[in-house]
Every structure is written in C-alpha cells, then in structure tokens.
PDB file of C-alpha atoms in Angstrom:
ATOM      1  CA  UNK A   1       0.000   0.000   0.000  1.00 68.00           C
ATOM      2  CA  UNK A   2       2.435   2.687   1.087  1.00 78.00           C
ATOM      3  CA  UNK A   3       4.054   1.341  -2.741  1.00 78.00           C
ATOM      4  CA  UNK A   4       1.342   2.739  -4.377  1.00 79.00           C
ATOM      5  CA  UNK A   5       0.787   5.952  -2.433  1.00 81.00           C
ATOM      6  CA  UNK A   6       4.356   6.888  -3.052  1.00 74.00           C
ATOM      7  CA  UNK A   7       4.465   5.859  -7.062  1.00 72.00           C
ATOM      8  CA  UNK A   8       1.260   8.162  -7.136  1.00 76.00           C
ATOM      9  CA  UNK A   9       2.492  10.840  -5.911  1.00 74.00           C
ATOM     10  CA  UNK A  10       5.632  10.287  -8.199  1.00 70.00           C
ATOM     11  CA  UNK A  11       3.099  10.180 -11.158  1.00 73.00           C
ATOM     12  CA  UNK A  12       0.821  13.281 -10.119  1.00 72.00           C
ATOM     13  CA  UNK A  13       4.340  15.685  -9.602  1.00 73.00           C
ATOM     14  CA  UNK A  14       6.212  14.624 -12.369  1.00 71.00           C
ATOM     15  CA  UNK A  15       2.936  15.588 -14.207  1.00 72.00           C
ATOM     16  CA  UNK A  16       2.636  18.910 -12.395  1.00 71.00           C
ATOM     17  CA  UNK A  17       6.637  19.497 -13.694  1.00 65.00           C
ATOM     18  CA  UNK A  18       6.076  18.659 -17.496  1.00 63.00           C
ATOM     19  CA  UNK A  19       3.979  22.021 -18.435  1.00 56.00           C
ATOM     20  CA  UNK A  20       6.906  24.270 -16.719  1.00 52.00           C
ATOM     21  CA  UNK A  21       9.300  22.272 -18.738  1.00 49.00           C
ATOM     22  CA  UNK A  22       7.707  22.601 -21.821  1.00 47.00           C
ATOM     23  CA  UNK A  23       7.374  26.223 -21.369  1.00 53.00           C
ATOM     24  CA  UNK A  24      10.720  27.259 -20.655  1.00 51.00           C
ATOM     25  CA  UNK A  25      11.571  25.579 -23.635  1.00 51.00           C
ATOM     26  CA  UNK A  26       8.804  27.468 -25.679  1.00 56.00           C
ATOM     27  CA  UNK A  27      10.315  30.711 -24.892  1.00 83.00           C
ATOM     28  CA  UNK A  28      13.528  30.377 -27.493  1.00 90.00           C
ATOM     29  CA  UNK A  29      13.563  31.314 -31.064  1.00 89.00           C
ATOM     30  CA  UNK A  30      15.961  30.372 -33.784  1.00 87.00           C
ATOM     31  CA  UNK A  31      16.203  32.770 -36.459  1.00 85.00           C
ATOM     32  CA  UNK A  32      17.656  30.525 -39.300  1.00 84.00           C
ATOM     33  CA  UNK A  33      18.682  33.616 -42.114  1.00 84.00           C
ATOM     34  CA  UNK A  34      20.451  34.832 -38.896  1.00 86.00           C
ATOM     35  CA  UNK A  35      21.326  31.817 -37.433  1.00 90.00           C
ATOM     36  CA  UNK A  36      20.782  32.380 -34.037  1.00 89.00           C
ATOM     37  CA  UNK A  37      19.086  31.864 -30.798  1.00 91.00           C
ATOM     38  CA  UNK A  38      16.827  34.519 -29.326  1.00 89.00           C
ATOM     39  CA  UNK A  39      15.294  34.588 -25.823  1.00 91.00           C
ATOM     40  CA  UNK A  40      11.729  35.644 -25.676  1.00 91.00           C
ATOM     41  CA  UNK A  41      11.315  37.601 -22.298  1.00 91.00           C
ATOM     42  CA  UNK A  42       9.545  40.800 -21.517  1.00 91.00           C
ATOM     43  CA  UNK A  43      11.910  43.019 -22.855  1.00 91.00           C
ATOM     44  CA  UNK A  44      11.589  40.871 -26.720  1.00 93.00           C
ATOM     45  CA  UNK A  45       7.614  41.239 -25.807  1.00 93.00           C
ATOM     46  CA  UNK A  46       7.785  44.507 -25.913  1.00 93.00           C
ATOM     47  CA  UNK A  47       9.908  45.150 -28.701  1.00 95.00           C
ATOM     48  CA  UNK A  48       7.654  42.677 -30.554  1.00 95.00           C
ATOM     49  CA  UNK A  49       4.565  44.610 -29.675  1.00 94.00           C
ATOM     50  CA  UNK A  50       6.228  47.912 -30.825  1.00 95.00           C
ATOM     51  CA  UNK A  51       6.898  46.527 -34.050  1.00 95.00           C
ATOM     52  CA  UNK A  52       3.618  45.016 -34.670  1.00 95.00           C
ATOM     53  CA  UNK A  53       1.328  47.454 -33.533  1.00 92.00           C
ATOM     54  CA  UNK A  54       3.374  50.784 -34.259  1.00 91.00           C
ATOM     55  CA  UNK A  55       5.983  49.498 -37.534  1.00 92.00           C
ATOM     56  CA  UNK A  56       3.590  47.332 -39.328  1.00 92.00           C
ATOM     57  CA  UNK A  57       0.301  49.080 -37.981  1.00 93.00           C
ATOM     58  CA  UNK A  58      -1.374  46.408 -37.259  1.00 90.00           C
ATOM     59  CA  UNK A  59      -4.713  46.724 -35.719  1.00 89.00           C
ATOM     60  CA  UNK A  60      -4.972  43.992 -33.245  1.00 92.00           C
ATOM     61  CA  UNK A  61      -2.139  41.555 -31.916  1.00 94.00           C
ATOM     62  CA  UNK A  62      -0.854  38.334 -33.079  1.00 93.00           C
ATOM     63  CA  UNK A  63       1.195  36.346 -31.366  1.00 93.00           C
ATOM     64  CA  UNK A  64       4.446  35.774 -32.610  1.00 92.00           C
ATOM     65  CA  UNK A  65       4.314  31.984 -33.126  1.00 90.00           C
ATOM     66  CA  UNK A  66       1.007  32.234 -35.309  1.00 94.00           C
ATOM     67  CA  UNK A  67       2.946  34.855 -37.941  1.00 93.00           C
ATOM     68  CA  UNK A  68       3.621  33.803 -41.325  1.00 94.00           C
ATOM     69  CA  UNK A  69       7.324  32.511 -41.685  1.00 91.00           C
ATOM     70  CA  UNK A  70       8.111  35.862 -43.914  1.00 93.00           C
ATOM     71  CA  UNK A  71       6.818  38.046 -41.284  1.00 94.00           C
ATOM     72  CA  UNK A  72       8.825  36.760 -38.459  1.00 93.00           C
ATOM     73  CA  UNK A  73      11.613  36.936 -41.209  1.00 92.00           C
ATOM     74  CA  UNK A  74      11.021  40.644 -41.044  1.00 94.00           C
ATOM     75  CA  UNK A  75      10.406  41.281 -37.091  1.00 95.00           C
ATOM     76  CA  UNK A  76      13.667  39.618 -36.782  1.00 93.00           C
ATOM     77  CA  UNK A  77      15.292  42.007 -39.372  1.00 93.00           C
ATOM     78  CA  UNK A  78      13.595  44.831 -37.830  1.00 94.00           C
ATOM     79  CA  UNK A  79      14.970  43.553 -34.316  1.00 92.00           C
ATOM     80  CA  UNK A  80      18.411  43.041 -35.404  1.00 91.00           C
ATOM     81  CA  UNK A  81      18.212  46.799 -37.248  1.00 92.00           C
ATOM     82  CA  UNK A  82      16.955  47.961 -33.930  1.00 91.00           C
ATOM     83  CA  UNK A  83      19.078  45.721 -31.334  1.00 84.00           C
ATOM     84  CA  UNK A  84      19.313  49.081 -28.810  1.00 83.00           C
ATOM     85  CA  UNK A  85      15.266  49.381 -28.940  1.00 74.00           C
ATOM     86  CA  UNK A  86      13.876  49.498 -25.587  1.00 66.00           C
TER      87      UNK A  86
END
C-alpha cells in the first residue's frame, strides 16, 4: 500500500513538472537567415509589440508563433536593425 501511495504521488508531480518544462523551452527562437538563438522575455515582448502594432500598424495583436514565416523573417530584421530598442 504505502508502494502505491508513493508511485502516485511520483506520477501526479512529475505531471505537475512537465507544463513548466515545456514552457521554458517554448520561450527560445531560432532565427535561421540569422542563425541564431533569441530569448523571448519581456523586454523581446515589448519590442515585438512595438513593431507590430506601431511598424507594421497592425490593428490587433498576433502572437508571434502564429505569424507567417516571412513576417517573423522581417520582425527579426527589424529587431536586429533595432538591437538598442527598448
């Protein structure tokens, strides 16, 4: 009995640990014509959000991950133009 109370609990927290995994893992971007790594943290957010909303004019906001491959193509040219942006 105690056997199965402590595999549970194994089962239920290594359960609770996989979403915080995957999300960390989430928040990296490879830019491929650039060929590197970028870390998407509130400071990217923002400069994403300046880009899209004030930049492109866009009326409402995307998230990154659900652009077209050519626009994230040019947010990361824009980003690279504008490394100092704050």
């Amino acid at each position: 009995m105690p056997m199965k109370r402590f595999l549970g609990m194994l089962l239920l927290s290594s359960s609770l640990l996989i979403p915080v995994v995957s999300r960390a893992e989430a928040h990296r971007y490879y830019d491929p014509y650039r060929r590197d790594y970028h870390e998407w943290n509130e400071h990217e957010n923002r400069a994403y959000r300046h880009w899209l909303m004030e930049e492109r004019r866009e009326q409402r906001y995307r998230e990154y991950r659900r652009l077209k491959a050519q626009q994230q193509r040019e947010y990361w040219r824009w980003r690279h133009e504008h490394s100092d942006w704050r």
